[in-house]
PDB file of C-alpha atoms and ligand atoms in Angstrom:
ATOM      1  CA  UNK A1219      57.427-128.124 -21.980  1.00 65.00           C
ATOM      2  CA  UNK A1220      56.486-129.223 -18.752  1.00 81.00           C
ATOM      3  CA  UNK A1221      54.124-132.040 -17.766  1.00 93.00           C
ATOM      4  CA  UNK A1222      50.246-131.726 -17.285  1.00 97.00           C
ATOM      5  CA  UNK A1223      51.003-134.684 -15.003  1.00 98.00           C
ATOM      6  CA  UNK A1224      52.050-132.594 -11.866  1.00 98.00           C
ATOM      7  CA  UNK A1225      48.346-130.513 -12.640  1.00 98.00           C
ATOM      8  CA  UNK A1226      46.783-134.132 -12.063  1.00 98.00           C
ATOM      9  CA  UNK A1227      44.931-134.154  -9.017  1.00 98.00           C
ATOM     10  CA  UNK A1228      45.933-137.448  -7.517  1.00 98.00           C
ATOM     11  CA  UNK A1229      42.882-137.814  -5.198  1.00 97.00           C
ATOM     12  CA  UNK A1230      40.493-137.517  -8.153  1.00 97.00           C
ATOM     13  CA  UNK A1231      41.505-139.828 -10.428  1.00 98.00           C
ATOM     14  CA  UNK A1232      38.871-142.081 -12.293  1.00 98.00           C
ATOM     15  CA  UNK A1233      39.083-145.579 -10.944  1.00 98.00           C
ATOM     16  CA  UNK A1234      38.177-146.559 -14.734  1.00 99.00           C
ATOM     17  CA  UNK A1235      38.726-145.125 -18.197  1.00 99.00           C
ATOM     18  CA  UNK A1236      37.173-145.998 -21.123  1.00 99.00           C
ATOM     19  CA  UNK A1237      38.998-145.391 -24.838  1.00 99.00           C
ATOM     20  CA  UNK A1238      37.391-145.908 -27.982  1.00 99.00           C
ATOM     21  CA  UNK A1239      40.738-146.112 -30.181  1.00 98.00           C
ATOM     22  CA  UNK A1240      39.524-144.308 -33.307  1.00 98.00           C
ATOM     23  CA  UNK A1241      41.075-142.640 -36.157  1.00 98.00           C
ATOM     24  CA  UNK A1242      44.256-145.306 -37.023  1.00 98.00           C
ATOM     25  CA  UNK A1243      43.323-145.515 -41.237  1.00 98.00           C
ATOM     26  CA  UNK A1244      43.028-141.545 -41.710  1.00 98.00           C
ATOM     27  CA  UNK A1245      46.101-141.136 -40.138  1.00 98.00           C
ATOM     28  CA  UNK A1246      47.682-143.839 -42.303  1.00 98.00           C
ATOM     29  CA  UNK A1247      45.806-142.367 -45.515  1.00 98.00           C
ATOM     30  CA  UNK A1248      46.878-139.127 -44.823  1.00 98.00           C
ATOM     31  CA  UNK A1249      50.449-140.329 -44.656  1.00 98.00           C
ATOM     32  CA  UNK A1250      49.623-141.650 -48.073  1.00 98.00           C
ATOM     33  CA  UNK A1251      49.638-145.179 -46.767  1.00 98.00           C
ATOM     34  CA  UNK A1252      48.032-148.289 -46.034  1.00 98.00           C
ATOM     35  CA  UNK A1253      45.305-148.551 -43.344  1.00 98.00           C
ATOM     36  CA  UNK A1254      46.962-151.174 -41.716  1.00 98.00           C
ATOM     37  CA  UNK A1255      50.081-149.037 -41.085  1.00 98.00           C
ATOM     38  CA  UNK A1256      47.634-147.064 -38.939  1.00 98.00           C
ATOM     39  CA  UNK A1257      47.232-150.174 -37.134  1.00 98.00           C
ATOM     40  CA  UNK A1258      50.535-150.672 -36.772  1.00 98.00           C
ATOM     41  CA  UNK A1259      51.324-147.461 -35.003  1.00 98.00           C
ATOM     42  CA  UNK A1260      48.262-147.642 -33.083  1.00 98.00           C
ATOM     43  CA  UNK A1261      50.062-150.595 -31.114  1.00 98.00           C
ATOM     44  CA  UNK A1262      52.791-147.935 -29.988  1.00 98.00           C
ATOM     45  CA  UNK A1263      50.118-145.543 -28.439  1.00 98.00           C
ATOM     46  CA  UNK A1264      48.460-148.759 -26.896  1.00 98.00           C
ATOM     47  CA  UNK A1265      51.768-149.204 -24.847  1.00 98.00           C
ATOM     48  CA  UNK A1266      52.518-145.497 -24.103  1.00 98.00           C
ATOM     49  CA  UNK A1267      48.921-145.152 -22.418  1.00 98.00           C
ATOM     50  CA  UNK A1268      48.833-148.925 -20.522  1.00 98.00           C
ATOM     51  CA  UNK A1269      52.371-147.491 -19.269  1.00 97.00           C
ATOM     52  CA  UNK A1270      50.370-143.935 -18.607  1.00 98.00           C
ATOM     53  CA  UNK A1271      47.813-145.541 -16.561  1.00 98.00           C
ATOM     54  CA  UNK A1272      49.958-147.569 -14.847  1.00 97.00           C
ATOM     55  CA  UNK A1273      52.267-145.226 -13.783  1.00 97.00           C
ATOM     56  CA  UNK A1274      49.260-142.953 -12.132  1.00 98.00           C
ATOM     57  CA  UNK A1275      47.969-146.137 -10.454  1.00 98.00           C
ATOM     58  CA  UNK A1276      44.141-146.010 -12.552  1.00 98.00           C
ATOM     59  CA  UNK A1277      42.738-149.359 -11.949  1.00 98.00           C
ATOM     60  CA  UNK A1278      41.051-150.114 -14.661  1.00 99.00           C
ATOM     61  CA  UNK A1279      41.581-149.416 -17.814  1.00 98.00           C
ATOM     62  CA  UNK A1280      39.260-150.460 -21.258  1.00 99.00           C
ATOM     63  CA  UNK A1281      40.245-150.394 -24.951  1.00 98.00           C
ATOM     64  CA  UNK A1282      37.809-151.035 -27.522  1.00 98.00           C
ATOM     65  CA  UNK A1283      40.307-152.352 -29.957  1.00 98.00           C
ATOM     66  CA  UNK A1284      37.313-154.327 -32.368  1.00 98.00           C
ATOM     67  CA  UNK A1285      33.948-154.049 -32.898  1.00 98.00           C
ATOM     68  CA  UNK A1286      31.496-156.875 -33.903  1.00 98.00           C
ATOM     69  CA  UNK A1287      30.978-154.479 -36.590  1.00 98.00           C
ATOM     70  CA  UNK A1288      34.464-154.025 -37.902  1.00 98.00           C
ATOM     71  CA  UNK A1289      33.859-157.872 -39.268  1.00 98.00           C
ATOM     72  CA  UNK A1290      32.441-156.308 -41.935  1.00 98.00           C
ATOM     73  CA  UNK A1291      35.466-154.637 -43.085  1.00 98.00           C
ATOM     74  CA  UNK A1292      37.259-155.892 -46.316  1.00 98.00           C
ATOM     75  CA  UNK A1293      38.913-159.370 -45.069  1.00 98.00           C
ATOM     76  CA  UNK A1294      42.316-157.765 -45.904  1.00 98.00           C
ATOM     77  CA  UNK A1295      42.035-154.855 -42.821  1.00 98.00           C
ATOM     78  CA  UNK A1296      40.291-157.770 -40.983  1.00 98.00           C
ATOM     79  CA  UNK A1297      43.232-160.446 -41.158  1.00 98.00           C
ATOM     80  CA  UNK A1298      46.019-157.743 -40.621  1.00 98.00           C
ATOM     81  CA  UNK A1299      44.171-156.779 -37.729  1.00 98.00           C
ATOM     82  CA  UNK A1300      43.712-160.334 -36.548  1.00 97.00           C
ATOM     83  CA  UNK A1301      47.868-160.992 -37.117  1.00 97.00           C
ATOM     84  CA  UNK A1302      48.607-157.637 -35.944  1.00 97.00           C
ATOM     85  CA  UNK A1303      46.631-158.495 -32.636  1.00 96.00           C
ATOM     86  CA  UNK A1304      47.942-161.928 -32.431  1.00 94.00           C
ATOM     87  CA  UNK A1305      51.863-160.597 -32.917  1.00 96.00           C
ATOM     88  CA  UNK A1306      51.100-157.612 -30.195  1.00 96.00           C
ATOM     89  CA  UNK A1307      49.643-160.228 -27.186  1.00 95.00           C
ATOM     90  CA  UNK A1308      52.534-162.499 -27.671  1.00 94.00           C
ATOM     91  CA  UNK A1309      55.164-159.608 -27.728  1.00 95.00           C
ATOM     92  CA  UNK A1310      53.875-157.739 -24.593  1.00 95.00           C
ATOM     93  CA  UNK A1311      52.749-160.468 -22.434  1.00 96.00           C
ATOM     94  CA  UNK A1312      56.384-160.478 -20.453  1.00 95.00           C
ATOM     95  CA  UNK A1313      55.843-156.469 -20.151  1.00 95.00           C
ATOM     96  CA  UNK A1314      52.001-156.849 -18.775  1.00 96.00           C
ATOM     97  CA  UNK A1315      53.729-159.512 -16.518  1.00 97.00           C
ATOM     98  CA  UNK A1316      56.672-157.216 -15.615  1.00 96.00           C
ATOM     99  CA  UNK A1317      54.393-154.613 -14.601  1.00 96.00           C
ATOM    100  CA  UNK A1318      51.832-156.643 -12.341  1.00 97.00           C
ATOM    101  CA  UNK A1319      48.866-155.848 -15.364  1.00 98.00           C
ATOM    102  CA  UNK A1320      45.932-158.479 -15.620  1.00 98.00           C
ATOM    103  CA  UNK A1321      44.478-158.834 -18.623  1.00 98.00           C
ATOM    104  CA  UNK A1322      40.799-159.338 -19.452  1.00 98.00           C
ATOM    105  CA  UNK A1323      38.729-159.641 -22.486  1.00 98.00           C
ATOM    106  CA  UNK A1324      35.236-158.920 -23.060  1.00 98.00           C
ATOM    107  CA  UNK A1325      33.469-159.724 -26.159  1.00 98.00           C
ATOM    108  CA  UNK A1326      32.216-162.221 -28.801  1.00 98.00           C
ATOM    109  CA  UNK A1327      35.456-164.387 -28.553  1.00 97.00           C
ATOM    110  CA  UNK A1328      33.864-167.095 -30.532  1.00 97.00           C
ATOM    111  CA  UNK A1329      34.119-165.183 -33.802  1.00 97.00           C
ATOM    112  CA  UNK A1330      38.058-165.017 -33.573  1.00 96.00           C
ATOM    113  CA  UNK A1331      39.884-167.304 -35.966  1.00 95.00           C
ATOM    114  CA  UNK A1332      41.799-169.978 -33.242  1.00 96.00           C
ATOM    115  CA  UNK A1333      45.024-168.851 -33.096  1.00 94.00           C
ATOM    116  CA  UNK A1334      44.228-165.926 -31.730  1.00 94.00           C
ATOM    117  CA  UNK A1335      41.793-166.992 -29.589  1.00 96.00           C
ATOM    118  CA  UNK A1336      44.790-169.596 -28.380  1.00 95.00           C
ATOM    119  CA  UNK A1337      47.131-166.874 -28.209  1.00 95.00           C
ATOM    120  CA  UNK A1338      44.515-164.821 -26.199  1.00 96.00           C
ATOM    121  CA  UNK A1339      43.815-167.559 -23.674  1.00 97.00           C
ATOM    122  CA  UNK A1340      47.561-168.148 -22.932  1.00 96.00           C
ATOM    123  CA  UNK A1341      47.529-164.376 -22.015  1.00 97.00           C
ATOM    124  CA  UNK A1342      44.816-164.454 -19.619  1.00 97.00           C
ATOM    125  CA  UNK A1343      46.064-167.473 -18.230  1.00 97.00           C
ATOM    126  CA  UNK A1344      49.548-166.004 -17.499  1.00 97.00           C
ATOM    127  CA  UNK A1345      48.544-162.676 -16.133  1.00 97.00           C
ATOM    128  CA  UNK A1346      45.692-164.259 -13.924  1.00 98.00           C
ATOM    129  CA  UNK A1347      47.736-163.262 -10.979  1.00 98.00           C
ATOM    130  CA  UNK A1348      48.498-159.746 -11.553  1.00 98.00           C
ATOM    131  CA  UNK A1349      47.130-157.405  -8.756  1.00 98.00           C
ATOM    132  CA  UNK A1350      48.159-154.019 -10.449  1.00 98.00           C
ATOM    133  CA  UNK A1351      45.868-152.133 -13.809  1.00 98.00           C
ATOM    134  CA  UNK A1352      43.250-154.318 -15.293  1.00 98.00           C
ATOM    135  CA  UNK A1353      43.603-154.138 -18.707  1.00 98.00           C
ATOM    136  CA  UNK A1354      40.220-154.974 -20.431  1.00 98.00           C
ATOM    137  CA  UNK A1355      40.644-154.864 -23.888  1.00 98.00           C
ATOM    138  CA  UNK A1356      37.088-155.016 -25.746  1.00 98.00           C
ATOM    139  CA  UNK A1357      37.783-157.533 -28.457  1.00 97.00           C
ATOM    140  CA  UNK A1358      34.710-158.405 -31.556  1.00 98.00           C
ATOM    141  CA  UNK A1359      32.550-156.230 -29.067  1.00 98.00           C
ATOM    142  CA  UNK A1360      29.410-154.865 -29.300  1.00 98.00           C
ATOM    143  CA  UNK A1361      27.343-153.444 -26.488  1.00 98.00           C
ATOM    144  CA  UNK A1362      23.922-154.530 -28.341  1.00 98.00           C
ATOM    145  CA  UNK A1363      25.608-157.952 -28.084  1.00 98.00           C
ATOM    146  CA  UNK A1364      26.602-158.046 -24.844  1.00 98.00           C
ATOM    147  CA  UNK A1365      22.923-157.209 -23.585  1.00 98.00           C
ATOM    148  CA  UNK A1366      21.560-159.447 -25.951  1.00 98.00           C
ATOM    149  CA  UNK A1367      23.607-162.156 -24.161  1.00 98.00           C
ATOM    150  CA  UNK A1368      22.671-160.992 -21.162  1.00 98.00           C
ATOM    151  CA  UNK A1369      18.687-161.497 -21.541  1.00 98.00           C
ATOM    152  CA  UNK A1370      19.399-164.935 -23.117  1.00 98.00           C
ATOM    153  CA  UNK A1371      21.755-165.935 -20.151  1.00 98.00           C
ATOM    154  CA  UNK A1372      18.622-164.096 -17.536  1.00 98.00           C
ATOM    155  CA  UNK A1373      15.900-165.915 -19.627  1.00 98.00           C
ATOM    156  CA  UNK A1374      17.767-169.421 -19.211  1.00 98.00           C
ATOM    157  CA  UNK A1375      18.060-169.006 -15.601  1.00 98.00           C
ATOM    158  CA  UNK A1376      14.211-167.953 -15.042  1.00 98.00           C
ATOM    159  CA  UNK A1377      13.172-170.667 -16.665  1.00 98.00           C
ATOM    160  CA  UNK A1378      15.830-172.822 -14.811  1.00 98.00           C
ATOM    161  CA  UNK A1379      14.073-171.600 -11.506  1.00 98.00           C
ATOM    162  CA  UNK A1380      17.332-169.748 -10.549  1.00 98.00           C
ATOM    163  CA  UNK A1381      16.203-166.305 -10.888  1.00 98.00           C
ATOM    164  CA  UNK A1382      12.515-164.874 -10.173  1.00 98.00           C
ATOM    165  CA  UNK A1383      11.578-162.497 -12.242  1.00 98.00           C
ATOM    166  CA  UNK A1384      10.330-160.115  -9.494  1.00 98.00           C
ATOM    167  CA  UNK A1385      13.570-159.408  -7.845  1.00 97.00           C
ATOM    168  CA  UNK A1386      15.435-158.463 -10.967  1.00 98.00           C
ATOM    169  CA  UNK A1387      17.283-155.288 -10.442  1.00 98.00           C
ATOM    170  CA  UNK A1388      20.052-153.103 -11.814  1.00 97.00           C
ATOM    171  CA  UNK A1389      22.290-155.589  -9.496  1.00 97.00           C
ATOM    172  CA  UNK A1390      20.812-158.680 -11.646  1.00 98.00           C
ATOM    173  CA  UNK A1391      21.685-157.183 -14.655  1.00 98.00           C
ATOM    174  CA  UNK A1392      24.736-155.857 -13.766  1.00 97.00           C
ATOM    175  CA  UNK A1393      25.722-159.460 -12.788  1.00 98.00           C
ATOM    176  CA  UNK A1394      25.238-161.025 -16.603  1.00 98.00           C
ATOM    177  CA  UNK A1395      26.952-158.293 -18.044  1.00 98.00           C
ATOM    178  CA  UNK A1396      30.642-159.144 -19.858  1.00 98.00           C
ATOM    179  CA  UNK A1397      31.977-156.477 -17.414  1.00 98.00           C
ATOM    180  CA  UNK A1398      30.391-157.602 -14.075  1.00 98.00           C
ATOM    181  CA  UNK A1399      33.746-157.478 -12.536  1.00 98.00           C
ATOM    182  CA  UNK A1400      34.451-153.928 -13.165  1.00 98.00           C
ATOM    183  CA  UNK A1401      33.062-151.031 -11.741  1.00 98.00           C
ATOM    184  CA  UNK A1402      31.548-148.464 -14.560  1.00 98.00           C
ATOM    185  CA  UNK A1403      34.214-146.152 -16.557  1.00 98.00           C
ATOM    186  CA  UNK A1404      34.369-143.082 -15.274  1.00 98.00           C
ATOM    187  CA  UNK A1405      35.792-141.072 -17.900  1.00 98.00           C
ATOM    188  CA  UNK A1406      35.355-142.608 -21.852  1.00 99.00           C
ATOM    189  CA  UNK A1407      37.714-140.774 -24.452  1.00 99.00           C
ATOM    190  CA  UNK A1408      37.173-141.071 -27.979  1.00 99.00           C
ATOM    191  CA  UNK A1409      39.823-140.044 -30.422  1.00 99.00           C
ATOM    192  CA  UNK A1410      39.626-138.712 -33.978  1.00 98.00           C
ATOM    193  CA  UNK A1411      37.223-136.371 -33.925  1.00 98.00           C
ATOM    194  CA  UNK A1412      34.147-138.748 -34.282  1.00 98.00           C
ATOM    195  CA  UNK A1413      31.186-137.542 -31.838  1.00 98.00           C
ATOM    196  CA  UNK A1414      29.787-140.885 -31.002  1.00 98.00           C
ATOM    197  CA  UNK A1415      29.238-143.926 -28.998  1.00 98.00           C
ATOM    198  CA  UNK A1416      29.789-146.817 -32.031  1.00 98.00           C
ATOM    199  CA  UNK A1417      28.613-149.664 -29.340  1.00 98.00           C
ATOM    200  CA  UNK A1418      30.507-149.600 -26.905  1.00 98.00           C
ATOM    201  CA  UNK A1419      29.386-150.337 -22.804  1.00 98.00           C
ATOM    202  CA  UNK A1420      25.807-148.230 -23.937  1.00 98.00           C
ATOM    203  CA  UNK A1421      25.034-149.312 -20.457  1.00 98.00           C
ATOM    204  CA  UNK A1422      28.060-149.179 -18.304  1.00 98.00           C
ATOM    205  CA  UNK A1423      28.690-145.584 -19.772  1.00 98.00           C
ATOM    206  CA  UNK A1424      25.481-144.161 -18.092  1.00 98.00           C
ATOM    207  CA  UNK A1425      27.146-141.591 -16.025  1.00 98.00           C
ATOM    208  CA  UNK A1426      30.403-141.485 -17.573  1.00 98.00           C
ATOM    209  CA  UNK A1427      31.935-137.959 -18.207  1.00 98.00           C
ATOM    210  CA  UNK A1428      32.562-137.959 -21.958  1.00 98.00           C
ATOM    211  CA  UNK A1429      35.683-136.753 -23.908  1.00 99.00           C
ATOM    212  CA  UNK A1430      36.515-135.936 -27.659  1.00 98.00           C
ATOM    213  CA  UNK A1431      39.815-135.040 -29.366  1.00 98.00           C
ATOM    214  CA  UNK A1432      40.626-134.879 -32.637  1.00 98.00           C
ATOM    215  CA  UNK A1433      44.246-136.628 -32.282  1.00 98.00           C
ATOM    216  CA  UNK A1434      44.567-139.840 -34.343  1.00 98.00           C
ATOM    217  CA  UNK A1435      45.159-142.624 -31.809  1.00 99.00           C
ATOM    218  CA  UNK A1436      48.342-143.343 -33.612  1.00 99.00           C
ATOM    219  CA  UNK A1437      49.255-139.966 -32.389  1.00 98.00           C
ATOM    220  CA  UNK A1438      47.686-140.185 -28.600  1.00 99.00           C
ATOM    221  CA  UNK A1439      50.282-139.825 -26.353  1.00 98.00           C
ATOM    222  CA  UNK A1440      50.517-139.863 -21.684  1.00 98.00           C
ATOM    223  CA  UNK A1441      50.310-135.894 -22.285  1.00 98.00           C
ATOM    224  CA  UNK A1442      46.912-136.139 -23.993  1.00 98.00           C
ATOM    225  CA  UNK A1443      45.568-138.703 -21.496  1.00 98.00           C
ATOM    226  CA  UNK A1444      46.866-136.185 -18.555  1.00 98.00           C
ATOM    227  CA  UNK A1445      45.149-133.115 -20.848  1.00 98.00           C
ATOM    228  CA  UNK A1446      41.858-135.483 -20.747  1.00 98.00           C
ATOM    229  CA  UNK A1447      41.924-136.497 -16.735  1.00 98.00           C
ATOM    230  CA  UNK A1448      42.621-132.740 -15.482  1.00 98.00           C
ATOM    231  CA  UNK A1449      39.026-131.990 -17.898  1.00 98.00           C
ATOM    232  CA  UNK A1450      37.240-134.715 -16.202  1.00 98.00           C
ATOM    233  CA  UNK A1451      38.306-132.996 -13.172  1.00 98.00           C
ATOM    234  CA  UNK A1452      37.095-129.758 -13.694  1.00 98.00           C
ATOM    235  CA  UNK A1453      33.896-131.365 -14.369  1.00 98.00           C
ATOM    236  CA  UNK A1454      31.158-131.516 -11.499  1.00 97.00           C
ATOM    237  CA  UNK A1455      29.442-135.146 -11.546  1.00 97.00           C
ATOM    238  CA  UNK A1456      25.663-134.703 -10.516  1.00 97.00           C
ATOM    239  CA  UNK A1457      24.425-137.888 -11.185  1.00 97.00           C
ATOM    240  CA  UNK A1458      21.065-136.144 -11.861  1.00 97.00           C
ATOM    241  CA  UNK A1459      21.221-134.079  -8.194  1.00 97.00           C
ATOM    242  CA  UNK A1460      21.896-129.883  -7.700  1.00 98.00           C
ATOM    243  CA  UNK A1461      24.800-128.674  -8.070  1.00 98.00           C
ATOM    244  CA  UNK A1462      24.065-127.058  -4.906  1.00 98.00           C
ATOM    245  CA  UNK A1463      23.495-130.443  -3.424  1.00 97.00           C
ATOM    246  CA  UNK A1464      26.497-131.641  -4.480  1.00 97.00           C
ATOM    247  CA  UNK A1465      28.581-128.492  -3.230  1.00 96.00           C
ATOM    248  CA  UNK A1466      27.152-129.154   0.369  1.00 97.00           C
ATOM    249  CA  UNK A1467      27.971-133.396  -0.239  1.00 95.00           C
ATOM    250  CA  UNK A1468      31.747-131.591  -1.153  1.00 92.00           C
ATOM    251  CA  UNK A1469      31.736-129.906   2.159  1.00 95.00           C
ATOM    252  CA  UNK A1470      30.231-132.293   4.943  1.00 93.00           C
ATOM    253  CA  UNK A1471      33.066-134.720   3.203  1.00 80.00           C
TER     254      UNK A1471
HETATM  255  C1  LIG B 660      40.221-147.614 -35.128  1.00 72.92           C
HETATM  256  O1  LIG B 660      40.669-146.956 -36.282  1.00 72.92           O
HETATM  257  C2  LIG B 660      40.642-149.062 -35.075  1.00 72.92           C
HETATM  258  C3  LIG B 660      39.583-150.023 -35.392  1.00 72.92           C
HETATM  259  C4  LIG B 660      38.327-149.738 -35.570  1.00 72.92           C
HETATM  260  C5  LIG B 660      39.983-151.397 -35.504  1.00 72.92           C
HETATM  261  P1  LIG B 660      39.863-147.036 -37.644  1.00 72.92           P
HETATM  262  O2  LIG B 660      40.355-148.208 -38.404  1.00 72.92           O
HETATM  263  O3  LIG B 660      38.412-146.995 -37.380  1.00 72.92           O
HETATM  264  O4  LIG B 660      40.356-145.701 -38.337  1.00 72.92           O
HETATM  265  P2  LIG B 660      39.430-144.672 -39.135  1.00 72.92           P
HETATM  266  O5  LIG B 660      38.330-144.281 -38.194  1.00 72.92           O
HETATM  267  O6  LIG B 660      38.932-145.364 -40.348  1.00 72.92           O
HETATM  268  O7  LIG B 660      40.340-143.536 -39.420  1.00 72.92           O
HETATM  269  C1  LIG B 661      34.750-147.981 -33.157  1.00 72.92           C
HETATM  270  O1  LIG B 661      35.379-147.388 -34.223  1.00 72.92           O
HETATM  271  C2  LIG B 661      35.372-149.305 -32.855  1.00 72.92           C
HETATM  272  C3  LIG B 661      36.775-149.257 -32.426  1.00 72.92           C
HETATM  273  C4  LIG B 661      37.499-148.201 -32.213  1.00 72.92           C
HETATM  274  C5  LIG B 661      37.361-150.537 -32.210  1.00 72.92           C
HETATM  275  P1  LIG B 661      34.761-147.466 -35.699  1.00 72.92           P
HETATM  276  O2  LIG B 661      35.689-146.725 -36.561  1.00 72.92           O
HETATM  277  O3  LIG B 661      34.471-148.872 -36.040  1.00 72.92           O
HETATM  278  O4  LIG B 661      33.379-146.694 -35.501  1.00 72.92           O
HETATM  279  P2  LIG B 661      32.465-145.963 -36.575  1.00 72.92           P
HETATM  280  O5  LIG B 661      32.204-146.944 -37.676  1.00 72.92           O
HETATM  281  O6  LIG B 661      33.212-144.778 -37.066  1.00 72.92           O
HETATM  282  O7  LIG B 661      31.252-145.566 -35.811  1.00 72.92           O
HETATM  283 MG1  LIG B 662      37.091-145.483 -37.168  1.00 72.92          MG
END
């Protein structure tokens, strides 16, 4: 079978793609195992699409790998997933390195037991100088959280005399958000069939184009990322214009 990859249009690629990593405990519990084998094999497709991404020069690239919600799970998913994280950071950091990737991390780090927020800070430190993919992986994340934060941080700064309240804009905003570095995902891509948001960048995802499968993400492979980017590309992005308006845009370049 050949490659969706040579379909890609390599002009139109989104500079930033969003993955909500769903579906890793039914495809364990339909194997008749644990959930944390899902886990497990969730790492591998992890890899296979940071390589994907890589290799077709995106830019940007966020996994929501934990919700501040998934706390709540039964402490024995919750710890595997803590080790599991901790074992996977410490294992790939010489391939993130290898490939030029820079790793970020947006979320409530706070709530992570200290090893792995140790292990964590080590691999941010290390990869600091990486030019290539940001990796951002969304870590005890929540997007109610994150703009919660935000309007404390605002709030403090008001009444600090460093902000006026009149000339807060989008921009402002923008600026005390977790992912004021990065531009907003262009494409999000949830896996496993599920048909919804769950928390994740409610604001950054504004104008993102939005795209379901039902593969497992222990099964989610490069070809299903190419099979995702050539249907973003056969969208038309509006951003709340005509399409005729648009066409014309297309053709005075
Ligand atoms: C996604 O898979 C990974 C995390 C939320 C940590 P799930 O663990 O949610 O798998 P399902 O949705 O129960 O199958
Ligand atoms: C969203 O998946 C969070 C991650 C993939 C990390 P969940 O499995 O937690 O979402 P819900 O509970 O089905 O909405
Ligand atoms: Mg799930």
């Amino acid at each position: 079978m050949s490659s969706l990859k040579a379909k890609l249009n390599m002009e139109r690629l989104p500079r930033h793609i969003a993955i909500i990593m769903d579906g890793n405990g039914r495809w364990a519990q339909e194997k008749g195992q644990d959930r944390l084998y899902g886990h497990f094999h969730g790492v591998e497709s992890v890899r296979n699409i940071v390589e994907g991404c890589a290799e077709l020069g995106i830019e940007y690239l966020t996994l929501y790998a934990f919700s501040t919600e998934n706390w709540d799970r039964p402490a024995y998913e919750v710890n595997g997933l803590m080790e599991l994280m901790i074992d996977t950071i410490r294992k790939e950091i010489d391939t993130l390195n290898r490939n030029n990737i820079k790793l970020h991390v947006i979320g409530d780090t706070n709530m992570l037991p200290e090893n792995a927020r140790k292990e964590l800070n080590e691999a941010l430190e290390l990869s600091s100088q990486n030019t290539g993919l940001n990796l951002i992986v969304a870590l005890s994340y929540s997007s109610r959280w994150e703009l919660v934060e935000a309007v404390k941080k605002i709030a403090h700064d008001v009444k600090d005399g460093k902000v006026d309240p009149a000339a807060i804009d989008q921009d402002t905003l923008q600026s005390y958000l977790c992912t004021s570095d990065f531009p907003d995902p262009e494409l999000m891509i949830r896996t496993s069939g599920e048909y919804r948001i769950s928390n994740f960048l409610l604001y950054q995802l504004a104008y993102a184009e939005l795209y379901f499968t039902n593969v497992r993400w222990p099964d989610f492979r490069k070809e299903n990322l190419y099979e995702a980017i050539l249907d973003f590309q056969s969208r038309e992005r509006r951003f709340g214009k005509t399409s005729a308006q648009i066409q014309s845009e297309l053709a005075n370049g």
